[in-house]
Tab-separated table of N, CA, C and O in Angstrom:
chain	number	residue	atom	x	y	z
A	1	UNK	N	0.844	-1.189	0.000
A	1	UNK	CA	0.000	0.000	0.000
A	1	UNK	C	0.884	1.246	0.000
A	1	UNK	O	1.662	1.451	0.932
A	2	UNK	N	0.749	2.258	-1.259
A	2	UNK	CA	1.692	3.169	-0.968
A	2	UNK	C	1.560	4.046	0.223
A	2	UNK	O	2.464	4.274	1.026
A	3	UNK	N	-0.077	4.684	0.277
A	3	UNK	CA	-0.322	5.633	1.414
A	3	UNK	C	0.110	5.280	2.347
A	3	UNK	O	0.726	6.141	2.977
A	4	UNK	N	0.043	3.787	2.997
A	4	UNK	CA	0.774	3.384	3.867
A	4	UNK	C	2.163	2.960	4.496
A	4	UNK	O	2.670	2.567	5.547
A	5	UNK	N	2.467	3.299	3.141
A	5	UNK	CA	4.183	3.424	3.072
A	5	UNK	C	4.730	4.856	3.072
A	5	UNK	O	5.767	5.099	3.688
A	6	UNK	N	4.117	5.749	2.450
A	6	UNK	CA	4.076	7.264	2.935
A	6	UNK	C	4.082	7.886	3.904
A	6	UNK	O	4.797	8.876	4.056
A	7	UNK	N	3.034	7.294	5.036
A	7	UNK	CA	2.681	7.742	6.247
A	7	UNK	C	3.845	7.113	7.277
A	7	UNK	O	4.191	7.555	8.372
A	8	UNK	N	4.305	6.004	6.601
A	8	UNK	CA	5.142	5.673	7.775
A	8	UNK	C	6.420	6.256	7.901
A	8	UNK	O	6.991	6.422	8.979
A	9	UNK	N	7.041	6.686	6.360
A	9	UNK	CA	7.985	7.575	6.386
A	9	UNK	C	7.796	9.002	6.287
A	9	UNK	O	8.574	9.704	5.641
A	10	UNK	N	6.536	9.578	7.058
A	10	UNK	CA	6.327	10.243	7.030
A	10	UNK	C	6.924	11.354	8.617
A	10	UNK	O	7.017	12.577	8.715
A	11	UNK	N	7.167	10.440	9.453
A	11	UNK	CA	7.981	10.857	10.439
A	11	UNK	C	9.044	10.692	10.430
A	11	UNK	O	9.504	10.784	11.568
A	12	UNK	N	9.927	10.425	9.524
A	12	UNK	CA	11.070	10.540	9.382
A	12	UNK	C	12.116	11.768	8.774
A	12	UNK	O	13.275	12.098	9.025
A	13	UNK	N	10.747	12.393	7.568
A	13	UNK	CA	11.083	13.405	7.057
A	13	UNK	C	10.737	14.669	7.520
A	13	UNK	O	9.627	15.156	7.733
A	14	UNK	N	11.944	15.162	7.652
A	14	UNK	CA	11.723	16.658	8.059
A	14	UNK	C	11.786	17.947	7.234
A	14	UNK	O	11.339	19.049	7.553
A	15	UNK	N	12.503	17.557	5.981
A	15	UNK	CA	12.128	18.509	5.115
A	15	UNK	C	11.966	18.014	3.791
A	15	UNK	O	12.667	17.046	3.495
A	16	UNK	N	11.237	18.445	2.982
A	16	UNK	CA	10.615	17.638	1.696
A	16	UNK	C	10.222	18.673	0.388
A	16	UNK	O	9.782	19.805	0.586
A	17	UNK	N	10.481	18.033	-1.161
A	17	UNK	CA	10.140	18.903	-2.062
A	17	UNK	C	9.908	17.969	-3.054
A	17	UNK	O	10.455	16.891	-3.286
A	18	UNK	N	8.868	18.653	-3.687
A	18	UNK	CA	8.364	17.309	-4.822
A	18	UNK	C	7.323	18.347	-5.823
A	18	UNK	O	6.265	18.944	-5.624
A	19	UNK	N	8.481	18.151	-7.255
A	19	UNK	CA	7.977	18.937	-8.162
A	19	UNK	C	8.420	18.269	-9.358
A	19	UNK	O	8.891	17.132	-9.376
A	20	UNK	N	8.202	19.239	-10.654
A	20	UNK	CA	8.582	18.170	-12.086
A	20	UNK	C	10.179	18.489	-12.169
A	20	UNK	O	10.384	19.543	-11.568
A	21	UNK	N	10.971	18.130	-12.523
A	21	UNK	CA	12.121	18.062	-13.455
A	21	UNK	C	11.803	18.910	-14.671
A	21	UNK	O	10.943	18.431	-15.410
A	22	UNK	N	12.307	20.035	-15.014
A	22	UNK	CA	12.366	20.577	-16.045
A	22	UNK	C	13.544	20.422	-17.078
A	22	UNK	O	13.482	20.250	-18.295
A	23	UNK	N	14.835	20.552	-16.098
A	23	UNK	CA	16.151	19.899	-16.835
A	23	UNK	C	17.181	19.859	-16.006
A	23	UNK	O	17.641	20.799	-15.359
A	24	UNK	N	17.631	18.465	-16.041
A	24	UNK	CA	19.454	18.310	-15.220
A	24	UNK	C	20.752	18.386	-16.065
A	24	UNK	O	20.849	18.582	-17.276
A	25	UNK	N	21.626	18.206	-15.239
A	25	UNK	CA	22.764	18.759	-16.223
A	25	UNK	C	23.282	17.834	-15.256
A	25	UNK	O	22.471	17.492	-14.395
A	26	UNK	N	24.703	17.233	-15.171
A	26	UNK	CA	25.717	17.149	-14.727
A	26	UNK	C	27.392	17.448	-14.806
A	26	UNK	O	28.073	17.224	-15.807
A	27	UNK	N	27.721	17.808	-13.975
A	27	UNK	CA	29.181	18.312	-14.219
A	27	UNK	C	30.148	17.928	-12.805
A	27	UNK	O	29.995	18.569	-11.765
A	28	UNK	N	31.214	16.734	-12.927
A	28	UNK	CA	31.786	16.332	-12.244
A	28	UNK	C	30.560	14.917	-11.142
A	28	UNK	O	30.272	13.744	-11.376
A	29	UNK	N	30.222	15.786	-10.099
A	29	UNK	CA	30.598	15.192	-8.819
A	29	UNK	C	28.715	16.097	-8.630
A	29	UNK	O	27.841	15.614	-7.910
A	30	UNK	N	28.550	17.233	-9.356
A	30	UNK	CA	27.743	18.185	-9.023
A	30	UNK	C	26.261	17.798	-9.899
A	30	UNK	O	26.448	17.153	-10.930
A	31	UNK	N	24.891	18.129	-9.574
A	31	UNK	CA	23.885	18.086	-10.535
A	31	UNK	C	22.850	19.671	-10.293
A	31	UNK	O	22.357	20.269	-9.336
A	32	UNK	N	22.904	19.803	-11.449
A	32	UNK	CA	22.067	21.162	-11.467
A	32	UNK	C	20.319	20.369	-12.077
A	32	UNK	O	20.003	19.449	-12.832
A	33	UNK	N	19.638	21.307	-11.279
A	33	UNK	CA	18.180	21.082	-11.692
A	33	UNK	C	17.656	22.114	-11.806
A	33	UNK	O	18.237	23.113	-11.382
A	34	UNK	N	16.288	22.228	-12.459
A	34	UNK	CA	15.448	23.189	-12.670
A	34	UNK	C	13.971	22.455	-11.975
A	34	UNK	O	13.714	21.252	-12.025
A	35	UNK	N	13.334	23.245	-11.500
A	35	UNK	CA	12.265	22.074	-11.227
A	35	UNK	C	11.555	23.132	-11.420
A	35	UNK	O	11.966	24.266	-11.669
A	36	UNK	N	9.779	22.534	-11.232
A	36	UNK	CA	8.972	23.658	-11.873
A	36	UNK	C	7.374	23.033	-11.145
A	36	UNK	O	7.171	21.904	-10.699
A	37	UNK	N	6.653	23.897	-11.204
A	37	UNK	CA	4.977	23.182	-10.317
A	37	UNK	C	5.524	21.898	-9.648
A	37	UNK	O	5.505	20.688	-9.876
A	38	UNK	N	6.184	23.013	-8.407
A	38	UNK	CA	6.143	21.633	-6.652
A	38	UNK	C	5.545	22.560	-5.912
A	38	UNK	O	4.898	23.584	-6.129
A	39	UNK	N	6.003	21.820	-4.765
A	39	UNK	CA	5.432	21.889	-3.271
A	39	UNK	C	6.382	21.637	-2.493
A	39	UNK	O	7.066	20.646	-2.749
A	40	UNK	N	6.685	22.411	-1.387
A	40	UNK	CA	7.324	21.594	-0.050
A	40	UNK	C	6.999	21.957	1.315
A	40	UNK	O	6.487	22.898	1.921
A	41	UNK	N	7.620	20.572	1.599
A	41	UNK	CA	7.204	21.359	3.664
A	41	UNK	C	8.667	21.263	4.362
A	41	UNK	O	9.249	20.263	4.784
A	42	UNK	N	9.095	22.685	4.348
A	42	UNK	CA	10.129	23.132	5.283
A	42	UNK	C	9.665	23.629	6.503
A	42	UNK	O	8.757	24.451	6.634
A	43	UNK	N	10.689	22.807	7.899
A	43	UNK	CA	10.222	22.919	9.155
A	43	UNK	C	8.854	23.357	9.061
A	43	UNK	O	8.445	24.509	9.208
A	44	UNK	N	8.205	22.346	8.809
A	44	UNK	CA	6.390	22.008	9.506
A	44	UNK	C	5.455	22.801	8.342
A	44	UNK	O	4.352	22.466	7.910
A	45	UNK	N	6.159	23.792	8.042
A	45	UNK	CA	5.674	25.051	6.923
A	45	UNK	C	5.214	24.331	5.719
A	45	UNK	O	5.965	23.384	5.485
A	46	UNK	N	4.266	24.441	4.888
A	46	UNK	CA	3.914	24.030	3.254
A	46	UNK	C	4.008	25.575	2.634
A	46	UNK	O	3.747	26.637	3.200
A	47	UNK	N	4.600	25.263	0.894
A	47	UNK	CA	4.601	26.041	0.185
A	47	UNK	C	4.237	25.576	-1.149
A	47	UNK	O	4.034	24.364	-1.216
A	48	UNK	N	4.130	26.120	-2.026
A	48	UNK	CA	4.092	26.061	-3.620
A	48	UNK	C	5.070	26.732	-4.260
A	48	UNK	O	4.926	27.926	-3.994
A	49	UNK	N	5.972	26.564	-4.956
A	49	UNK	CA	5.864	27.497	-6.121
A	49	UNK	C	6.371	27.097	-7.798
A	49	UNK	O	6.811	25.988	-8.103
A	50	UNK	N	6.260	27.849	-8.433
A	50	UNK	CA	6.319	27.739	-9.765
A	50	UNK	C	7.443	27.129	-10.819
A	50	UNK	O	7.249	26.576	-11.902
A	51	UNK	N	8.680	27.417	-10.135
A	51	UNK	CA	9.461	27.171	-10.588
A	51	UNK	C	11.107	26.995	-9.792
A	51	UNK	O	11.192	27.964	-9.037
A	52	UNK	N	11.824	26.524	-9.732
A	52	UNK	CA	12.804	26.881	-8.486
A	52	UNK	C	14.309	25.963	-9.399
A	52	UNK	O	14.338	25.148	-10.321
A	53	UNK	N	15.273	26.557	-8.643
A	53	UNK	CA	16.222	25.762	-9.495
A	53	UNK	C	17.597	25.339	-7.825
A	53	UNK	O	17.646	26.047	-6.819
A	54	UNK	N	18.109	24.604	-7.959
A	54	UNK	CA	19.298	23.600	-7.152
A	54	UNK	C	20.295	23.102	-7.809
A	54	UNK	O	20.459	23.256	-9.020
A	55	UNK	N	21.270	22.268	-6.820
A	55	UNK	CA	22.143	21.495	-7.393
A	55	UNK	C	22.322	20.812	-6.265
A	55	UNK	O	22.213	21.191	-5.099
A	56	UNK	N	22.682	19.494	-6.824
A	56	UNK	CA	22.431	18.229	-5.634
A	56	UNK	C	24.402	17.780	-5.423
A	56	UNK	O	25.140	17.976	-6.389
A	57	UNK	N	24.776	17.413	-4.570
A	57	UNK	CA	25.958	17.745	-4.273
A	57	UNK	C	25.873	16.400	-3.187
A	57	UNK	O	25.644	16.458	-1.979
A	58	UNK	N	26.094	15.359	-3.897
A	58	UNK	CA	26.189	14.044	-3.065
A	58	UNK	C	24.670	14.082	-2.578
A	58	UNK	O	23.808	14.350	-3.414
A	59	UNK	N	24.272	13.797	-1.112
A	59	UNK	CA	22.574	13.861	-0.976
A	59	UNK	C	22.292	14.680	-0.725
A	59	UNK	O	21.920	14.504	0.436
A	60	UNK	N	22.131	15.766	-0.987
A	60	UNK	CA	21.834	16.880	-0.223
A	60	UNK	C	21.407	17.852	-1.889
A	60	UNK	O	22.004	17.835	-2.965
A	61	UNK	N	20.476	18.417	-1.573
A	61	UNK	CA	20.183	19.922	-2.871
A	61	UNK	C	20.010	20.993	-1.917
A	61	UNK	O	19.622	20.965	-0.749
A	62	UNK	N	20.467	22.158	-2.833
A	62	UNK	CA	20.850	23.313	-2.389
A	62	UNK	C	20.204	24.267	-3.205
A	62	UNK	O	20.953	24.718	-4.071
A	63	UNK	N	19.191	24.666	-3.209
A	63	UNK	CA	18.124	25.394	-3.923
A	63	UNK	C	18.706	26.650	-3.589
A	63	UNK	O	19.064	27.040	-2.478
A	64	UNK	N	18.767	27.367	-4.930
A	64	UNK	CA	19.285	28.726	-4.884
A	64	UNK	C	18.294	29.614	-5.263
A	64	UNK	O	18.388	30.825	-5.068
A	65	UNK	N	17.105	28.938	-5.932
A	65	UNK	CA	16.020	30.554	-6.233
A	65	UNK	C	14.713	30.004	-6.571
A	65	UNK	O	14.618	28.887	-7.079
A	66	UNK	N	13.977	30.536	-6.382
A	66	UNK	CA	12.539	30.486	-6.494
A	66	UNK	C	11.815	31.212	-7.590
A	66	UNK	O	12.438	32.260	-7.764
A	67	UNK	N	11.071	31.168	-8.189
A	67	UNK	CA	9.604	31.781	-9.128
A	67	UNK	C	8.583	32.054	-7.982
A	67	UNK	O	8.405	31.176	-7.137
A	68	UNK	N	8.174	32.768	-7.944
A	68	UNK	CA	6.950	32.673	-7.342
A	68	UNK	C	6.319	31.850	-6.430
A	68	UNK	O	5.450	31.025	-6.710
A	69	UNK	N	6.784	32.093	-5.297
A	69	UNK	CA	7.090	30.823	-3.994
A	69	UNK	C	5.594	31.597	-3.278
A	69	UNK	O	5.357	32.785	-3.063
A	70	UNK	N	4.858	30.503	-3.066
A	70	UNK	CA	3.442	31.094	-2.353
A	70	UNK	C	3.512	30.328	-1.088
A	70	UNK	O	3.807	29.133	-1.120
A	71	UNK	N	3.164	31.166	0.434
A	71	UNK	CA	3.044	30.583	1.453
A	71	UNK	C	1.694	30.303	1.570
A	71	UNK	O	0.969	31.146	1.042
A	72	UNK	N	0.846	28.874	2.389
A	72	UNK	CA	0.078	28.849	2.864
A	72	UNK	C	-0.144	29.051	4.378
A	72	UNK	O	0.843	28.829	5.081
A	73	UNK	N	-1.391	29.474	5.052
A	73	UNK	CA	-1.416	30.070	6.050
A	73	UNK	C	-1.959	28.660	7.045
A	73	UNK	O	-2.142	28.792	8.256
């Protein structure tokens, strides 16, 4: 059951982002992304936005900018 596989790792995660892939690149060791219509929940917080771009650097991404980042209340 996925929902139920969701929920259970659902206390594990503390921060989360889930949007489309617009385009990766790689260079070395480094991955650049573009991502575009996500969502995330940073510390407890949900957001949206439009477009956002990172680079993933072993496990970890490092989001450097946003489009139109909408808070919900």
């Amino acid at each position: 059951d996925v929902l139920g596989d969701a929920a259970e790792l659902q206390d594990d995660i503390s921060n989360l982002i889930l949007a489309q892939f617009e385009k990766v690149t790689r260079s070395k060791s480094k991955w650049k992304c573009v991502l575009k219509e996500g969502m995330m929940n940073i510390n407890g917080k949900d957001y949206t936005f439009s477009k956002a771009t990172g680079e993933f650097i072993g496990n970890y991404l490092f989001v450097k900018g946003f489009g139109h980042i909408y808070s919900s209340l």
